GROMACS .gro file of C-alpha atoms in nm:
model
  344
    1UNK     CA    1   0.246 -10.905   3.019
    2UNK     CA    2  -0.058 -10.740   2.915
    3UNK     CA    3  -0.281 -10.900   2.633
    4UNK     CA    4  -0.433 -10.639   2.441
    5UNK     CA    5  -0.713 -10.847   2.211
    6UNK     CA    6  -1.038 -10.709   2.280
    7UNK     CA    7  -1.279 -10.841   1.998
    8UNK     CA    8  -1.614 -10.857   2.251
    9UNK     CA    9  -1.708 -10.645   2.509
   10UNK     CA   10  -1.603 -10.895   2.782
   11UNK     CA   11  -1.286 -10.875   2.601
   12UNK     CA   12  -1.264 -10.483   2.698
   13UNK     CA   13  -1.383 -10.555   3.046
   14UNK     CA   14  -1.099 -10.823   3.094
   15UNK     CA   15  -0.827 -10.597   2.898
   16UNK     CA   16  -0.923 -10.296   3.151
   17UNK     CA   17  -0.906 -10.512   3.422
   18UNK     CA   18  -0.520 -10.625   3.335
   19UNK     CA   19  -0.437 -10.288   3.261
   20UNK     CA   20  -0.494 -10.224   3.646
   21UNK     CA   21  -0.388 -10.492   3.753
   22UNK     CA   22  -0.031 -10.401   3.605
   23UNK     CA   23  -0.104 -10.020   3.713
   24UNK     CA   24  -0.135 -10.125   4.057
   25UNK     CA   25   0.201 -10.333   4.040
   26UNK     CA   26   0.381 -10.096   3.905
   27UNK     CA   27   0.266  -9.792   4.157
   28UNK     CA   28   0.301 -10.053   4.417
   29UNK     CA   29   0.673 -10.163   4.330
   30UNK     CA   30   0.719  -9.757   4.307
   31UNK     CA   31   0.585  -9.710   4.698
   32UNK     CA   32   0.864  -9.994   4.790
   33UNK     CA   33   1.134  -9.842   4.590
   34UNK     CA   34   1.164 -10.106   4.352
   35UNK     CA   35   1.231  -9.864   4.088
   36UNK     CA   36   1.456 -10.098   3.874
   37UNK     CA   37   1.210 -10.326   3.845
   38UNK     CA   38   0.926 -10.107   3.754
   39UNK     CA   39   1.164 -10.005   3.496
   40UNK     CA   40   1.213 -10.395   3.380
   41UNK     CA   41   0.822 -10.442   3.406
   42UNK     CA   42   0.810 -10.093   3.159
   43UNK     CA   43   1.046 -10.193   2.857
   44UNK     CA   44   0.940 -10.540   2.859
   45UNK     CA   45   0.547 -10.473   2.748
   46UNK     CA   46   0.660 -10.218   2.555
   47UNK     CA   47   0.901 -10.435   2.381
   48UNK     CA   48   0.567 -10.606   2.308
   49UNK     CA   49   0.332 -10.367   2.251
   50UNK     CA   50   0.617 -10.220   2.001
   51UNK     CA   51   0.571 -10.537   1.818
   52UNK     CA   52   0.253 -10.499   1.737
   53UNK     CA   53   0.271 -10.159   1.588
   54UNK     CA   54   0.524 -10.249   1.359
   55UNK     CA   55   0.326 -10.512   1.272
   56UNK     CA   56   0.035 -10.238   1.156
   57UNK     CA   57  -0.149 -10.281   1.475
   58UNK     CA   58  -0.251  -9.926   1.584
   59UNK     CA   59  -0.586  -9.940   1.739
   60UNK     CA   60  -0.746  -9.845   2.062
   61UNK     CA   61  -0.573 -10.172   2.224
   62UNK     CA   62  -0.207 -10.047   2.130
   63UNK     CA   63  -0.309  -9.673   2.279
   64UNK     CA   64  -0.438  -9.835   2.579
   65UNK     CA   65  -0.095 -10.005   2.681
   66UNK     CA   66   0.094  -9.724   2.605
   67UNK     CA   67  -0.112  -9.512   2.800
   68UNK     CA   68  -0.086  -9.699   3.099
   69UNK     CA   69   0.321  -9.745   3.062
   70UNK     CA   70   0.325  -9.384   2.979
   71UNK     CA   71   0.181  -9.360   3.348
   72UNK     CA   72   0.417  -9.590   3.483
   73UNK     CA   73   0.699  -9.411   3.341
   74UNK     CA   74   0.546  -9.080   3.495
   75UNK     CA   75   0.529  -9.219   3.838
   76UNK     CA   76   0.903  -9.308   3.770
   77UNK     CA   77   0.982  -8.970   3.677
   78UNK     CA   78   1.117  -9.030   3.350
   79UNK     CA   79   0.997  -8.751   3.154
   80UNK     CA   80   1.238  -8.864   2.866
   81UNK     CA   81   1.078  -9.169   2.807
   82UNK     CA   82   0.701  -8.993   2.875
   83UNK     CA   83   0.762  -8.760   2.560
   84UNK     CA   84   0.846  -9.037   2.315
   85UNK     CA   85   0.550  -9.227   2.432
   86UNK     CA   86   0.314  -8.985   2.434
   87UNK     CA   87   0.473  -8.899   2.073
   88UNK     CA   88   0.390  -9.235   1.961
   89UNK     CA   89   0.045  -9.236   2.131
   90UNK     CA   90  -0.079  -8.920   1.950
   91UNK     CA   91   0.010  -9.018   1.625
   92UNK     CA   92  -0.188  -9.366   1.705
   93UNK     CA   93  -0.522  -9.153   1.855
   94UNK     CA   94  -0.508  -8.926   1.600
   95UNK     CA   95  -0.604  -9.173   1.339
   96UNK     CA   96  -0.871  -9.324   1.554
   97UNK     CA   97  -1.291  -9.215   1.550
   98UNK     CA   98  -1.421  -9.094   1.869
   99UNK     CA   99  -1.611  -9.435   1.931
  100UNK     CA  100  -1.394  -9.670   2.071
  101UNK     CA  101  -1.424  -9.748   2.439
  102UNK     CA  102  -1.142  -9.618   2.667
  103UNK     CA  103  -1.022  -9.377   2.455
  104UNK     CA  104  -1.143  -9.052   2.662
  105UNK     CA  105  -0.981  -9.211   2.977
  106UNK     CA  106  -0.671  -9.188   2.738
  107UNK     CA  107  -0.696  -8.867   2.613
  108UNK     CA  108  -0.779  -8.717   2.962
  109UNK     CA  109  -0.416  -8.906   3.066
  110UNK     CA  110  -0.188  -8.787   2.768
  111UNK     CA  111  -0.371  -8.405   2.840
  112UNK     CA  112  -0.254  -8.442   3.180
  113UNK     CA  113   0.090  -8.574   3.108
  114UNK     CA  114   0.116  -8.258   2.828
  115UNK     CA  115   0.030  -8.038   3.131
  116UNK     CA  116   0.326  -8.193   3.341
  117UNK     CA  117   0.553  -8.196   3.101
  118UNK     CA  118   0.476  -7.797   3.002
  119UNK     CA  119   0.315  -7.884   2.671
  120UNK     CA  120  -0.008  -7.729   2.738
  121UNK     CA  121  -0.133  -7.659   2.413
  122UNK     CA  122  -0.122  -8.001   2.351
  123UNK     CA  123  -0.321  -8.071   2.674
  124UNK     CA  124  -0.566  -7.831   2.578
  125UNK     CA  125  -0.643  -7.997   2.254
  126UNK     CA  126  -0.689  -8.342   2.418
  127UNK     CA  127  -0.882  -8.197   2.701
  128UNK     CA  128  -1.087  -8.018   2.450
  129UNK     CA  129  -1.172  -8.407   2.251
  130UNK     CA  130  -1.199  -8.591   2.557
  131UNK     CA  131  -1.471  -8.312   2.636
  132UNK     CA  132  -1.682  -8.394   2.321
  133UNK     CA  133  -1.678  -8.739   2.344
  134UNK     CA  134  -1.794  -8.746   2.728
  135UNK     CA  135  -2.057  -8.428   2.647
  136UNK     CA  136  -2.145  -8.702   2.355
  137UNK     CA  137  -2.210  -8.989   2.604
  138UNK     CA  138  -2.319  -8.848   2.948
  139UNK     CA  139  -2.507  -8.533   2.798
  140UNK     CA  140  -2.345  -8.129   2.895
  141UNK     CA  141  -2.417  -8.156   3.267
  142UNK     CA  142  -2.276  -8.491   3.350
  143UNK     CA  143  -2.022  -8.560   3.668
  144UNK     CA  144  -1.790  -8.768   3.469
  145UNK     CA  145  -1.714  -8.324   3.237
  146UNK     CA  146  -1.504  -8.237   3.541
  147UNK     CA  147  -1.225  -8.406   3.473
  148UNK     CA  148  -1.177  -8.274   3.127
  149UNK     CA  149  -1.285  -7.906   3.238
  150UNK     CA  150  -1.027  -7.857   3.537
  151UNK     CA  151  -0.749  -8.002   3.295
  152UNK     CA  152  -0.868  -7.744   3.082
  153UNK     CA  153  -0.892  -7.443   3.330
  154UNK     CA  154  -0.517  -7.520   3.434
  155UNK     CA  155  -0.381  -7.552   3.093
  156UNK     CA  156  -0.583  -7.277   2.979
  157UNK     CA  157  -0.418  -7.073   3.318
  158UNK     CA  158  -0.069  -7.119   3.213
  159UNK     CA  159  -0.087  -6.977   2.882
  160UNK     CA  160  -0.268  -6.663   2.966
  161UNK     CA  161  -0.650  -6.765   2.812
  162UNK     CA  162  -0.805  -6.665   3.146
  163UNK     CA  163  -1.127  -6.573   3.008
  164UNK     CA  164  -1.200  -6.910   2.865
  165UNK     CA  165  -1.072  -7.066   3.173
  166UNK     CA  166  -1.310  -6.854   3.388
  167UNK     CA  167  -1.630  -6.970   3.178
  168UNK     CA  168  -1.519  -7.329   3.235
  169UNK     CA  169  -1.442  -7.280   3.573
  170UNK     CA  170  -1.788  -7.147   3.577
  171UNK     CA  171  -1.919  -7.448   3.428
  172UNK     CA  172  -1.735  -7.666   3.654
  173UNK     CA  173  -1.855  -7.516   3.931
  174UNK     CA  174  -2.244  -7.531   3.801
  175UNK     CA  175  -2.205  -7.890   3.725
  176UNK     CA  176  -2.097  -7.975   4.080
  177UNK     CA  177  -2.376  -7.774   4.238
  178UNK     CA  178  -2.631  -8.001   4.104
  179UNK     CA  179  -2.509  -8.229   4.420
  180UNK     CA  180  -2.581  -7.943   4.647
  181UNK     CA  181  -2.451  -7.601   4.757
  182UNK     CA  182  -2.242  -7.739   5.019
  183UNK     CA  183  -2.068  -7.984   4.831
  184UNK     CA  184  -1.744  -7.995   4.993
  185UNK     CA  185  -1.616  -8.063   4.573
  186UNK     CA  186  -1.670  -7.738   4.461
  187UNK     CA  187  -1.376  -7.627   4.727
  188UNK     CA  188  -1.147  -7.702   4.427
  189UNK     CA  189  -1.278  -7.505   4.143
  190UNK     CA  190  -1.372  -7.218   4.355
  191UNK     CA  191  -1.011  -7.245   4.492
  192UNK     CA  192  -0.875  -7.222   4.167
  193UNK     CA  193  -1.143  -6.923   4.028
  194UNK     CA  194  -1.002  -6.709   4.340
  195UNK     CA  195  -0.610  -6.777   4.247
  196UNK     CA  196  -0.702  -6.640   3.867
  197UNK     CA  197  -0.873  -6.372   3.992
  198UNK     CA  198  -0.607  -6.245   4.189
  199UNK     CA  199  -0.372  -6.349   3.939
  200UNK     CA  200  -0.559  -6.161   3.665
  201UNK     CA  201  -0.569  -5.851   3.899
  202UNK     CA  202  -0.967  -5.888   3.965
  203UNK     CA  203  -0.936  -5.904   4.347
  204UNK     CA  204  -1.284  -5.823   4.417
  205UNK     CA  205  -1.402  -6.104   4.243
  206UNK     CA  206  -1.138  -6.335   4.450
  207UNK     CA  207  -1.266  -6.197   4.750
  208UNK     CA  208  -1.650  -6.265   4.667
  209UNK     CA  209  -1.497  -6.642   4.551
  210UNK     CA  210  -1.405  -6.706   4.903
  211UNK     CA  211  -1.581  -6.481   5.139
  212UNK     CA  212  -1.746  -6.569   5.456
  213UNK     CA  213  -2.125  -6.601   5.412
  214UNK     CA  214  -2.283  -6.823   5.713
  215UNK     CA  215  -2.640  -6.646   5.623
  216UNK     CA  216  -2.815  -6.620   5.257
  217UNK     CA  217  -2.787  -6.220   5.186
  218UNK     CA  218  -2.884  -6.053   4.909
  219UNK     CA  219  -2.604  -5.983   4.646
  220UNK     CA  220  -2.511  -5.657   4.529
  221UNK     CA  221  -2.401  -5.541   4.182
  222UNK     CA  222  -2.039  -5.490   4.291
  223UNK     CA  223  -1.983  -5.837   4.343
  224UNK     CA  224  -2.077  -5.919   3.996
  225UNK     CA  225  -1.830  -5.686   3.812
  226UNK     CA  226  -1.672  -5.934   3.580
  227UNK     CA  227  -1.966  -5.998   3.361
  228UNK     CA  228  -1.875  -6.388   3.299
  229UNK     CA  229  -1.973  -6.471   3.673
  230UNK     CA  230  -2.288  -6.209   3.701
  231UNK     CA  231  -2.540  -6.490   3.662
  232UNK     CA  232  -2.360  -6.720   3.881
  233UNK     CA  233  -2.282  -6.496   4.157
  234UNK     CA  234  -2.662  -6.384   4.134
  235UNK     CA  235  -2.832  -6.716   4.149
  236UNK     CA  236  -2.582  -6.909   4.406
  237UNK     CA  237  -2.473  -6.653   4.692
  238UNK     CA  238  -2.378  -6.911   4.949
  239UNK     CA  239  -2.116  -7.135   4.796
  240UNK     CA  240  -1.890  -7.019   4.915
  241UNK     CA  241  -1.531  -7.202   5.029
  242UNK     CA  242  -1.584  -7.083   5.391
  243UNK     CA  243  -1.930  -7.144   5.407
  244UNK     CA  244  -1.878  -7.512   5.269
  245UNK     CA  245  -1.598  -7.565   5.481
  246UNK     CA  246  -1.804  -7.430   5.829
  247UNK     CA  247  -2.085  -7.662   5.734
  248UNK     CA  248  -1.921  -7.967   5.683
  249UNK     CA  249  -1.629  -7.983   5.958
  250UNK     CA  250  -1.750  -7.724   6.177
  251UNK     CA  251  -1.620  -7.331   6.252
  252UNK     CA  252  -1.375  -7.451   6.459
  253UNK     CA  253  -1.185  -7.680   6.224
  254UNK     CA  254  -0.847  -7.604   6.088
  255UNK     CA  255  -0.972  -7.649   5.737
  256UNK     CA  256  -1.160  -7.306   5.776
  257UNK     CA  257  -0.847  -7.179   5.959
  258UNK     CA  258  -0.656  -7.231   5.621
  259UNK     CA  259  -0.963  -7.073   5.420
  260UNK     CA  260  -0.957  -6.781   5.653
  261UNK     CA  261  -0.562  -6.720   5.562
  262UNK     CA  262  -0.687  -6.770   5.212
  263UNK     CA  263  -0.934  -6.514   5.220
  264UNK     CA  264  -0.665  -6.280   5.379
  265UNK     CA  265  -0.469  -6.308   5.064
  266UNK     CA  266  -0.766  -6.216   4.861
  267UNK     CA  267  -0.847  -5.900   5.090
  268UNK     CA  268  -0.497  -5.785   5.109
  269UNK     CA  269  -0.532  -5.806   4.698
  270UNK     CA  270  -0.847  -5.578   4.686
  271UNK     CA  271  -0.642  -5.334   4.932
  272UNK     CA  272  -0.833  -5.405   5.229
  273UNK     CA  273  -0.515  -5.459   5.518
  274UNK     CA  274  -0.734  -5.426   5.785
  275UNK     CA  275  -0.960  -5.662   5.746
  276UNK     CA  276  -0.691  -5.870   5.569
  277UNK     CA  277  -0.467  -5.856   5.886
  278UNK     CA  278  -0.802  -5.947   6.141
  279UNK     CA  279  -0.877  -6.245   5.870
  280UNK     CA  280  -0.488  -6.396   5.937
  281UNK     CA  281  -0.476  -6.351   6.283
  282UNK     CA  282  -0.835  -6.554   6.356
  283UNK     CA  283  -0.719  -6.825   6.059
  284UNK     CA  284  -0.387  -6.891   6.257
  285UNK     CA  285  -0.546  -6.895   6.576
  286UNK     CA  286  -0.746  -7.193   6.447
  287UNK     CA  287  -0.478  -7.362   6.315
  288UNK     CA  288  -0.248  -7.305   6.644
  289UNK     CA  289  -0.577  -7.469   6.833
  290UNK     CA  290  -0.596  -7.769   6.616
  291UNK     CA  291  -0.282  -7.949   6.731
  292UNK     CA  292  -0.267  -8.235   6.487
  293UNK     CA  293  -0.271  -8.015   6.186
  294UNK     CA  294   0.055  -8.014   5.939
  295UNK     CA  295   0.147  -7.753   5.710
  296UNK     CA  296   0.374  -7.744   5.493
  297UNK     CA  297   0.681  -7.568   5.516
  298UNK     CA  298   0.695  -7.377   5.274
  299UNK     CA  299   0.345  -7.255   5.235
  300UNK     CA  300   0.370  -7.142   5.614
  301UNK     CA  301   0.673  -6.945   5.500
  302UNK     CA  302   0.462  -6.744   5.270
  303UNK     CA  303   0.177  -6.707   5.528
  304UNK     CA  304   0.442  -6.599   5.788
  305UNK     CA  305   0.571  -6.333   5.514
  306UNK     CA  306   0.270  -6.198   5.418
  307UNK     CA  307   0.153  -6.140   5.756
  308UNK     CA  308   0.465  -5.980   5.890
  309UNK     CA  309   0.505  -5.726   5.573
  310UNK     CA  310   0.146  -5.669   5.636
  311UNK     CA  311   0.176  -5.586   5.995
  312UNK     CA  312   0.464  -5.368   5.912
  313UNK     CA  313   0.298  -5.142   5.634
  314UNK     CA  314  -0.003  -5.113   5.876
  315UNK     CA  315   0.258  -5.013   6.152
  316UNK     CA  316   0.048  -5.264   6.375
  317UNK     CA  317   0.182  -5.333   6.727
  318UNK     CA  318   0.209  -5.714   6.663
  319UNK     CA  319   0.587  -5.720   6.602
  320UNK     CA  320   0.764  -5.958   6.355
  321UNK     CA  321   0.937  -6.133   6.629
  322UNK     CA  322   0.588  -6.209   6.848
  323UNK     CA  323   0.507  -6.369   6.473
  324UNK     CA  324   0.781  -6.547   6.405
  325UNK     CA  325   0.737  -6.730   6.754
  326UNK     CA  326   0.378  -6.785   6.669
  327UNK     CA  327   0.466  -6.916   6.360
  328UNK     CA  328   0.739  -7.146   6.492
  329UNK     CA  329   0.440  -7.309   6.743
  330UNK     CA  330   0.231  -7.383   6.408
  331UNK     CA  331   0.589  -7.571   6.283
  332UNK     CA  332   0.599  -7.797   6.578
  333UNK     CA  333   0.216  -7.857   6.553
  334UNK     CA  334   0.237  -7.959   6.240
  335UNK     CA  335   0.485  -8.266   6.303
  336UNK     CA  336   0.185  -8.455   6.435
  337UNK     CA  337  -0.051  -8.513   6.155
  338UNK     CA  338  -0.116  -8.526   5.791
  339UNK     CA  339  -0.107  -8.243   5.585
  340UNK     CA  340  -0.464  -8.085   5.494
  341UNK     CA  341  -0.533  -7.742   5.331
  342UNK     CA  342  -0.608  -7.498   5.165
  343UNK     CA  343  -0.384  -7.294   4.877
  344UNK     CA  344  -0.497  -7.026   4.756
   0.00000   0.00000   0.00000
């Protein structure tokens, strides 16, 4: 059972310590399928940690536990359970200052668990005061923002505030290049900037997101239509998902292959089938030539769909069928290895 006294600083090094210590049993009892037991684990500190708070303990200890059963429950799948505690653990963080330690880690868990659980207005708001209290501690261009500003982005994303997700993207993505332009991180946020573009009907800015650049160019005002992204696009040309992903693996690795059927998506958006179709056809050539690739199912549905219906508005020559048994290689290539990609 977790003891939650932490009246030094030791004290909070020890407390963290048993908090995962009892994470890491619980996820581990999850990966064997002991799920009655994680359960068992689960009520009984809660039992305790309920206790305490009808006692009149509410601090940053209390939060702390629930937070991490609130985690356990989540791995669990117990959404049920996750909404009462994360009930109870708002109503505790709410009353607390921005000081104590731990408490961003918390907040950057219950916006998380909001997101999961479709409450993302909720996440936004704890996103937003995790945000100032890290921006308080590490300064407005420290590592340790991303966390908060991708939890943002998505939450933002689902309830229609693209704008404000694009700036933090933006930021996210400016943050991250202080490690360098081929920083295989900013994959993600670029990813995700390409998805809202096409999303939000701005295809030309998707395709910019993830076009191939292997040598610096100069930038022309087209690319920089959407006004939030002018600077950016301006001053940092070459990071760019393909680019990062050539440099690091190599042009032959099915990591580009992927980025190359991403791209595709983002052409076929902005209208260009052509070049869309020539971008598919290379992208699953590489991934036919790496063997040990998997993809998933699903996903290679789609890719096999959107090819095809392309091919067939073009009136191209390379029939649905020839596809399908192209397709149906890339399914028995991808039995052999763990999954690694790409979604766009």
């Amino acid at each position: 059972m977790v003891d939650g006294s932490t009246n030094t600083l030791n004290d909070v090094y020890n407390f963290e310590r048993q908090l995962n210590d009892f994470f890491l049993q619980v996820k581990t009892k999850l990966e064997k399928g002991n799920k009655d037991d994680v359960v068992y684990l689960l009520k009984t500190n809660y039992e305790a940690v309920k206790e305490q708070i009808n006692g009149g303990f509410k601090g940053i200890e209390q939060a702390t536990v629930i937070d991490t059963l609130a985690l356990g429950y989540m791995g669990a799948r117990d959404f049920k359970t996750i909404e009462h505690l994360l009930n109870l653990l708002k109503d505790i963080v709410g009353a607390l200052h921005d000081d104590p330690p731990l408490l961003d880690s918390i907040l950057m868990h219950m916006g998380s668990m909001f997101t999961t659980l479709g409450k993302f207005e909720e996440a936004i708001s704890l996103y937003s005061r995790g945000l100032k209290i890290i921006e308080r501690e590490f300064g407005i261009h420290g590592p340790f923002l991303i966390t908060p500003l991708m939890g943002m982005t998505k939450a933002l994303g689902f309830t229609g505030r693209a704008s404000e997700a694009i700036t933090l993207y933006c930021r996210a993505i400016d943050i991250l290049e202080k490690r360098g332009t081929e920083n295989k991180e900013l994959v993600i946020p670029l990813s995700a900037l390409g998805n809202l573009f096409i999303n939000e009907r701005k295809a030309t800015d998707a395709e910019f997101v993830l076009r191939v650049r292997f040598e610096k160019d100069h930038i022309h005002s087209q690319y920089c239509e959407f006004w939030k992204l002018k600077r950016y696009f301006c001053y940092f040309p070459t990071t760019l998902i393909l680019n990062i992903y050539s440099k690091i693996y190599g042009k032959d690795n099915e990591r580009v292959g992927m980025a190359m059927c991403s791209l595709a998506h983002a052409l076929c958006a902005n209208g260009m089938v052509t070049e869309a179709i020539s971008m598919y056809k290379n992208g699953l050539q590489l991934i036919k030539d790496n063997k040990y690739i998997a993809v998933d199912d699903n996903l290679l549905e789609e890719m096999k769909t959107d090819l095809a219906e392309l091919l067939h508005v073009a009136g191209r020559g390379w029939s649905l069928e020839l596809y399908v048994q192209h397709a149906d290689v890339l399914r028995m290539n991808s039995q052999h290895a763990e999954h690694s990609m790409l979604r766009i």
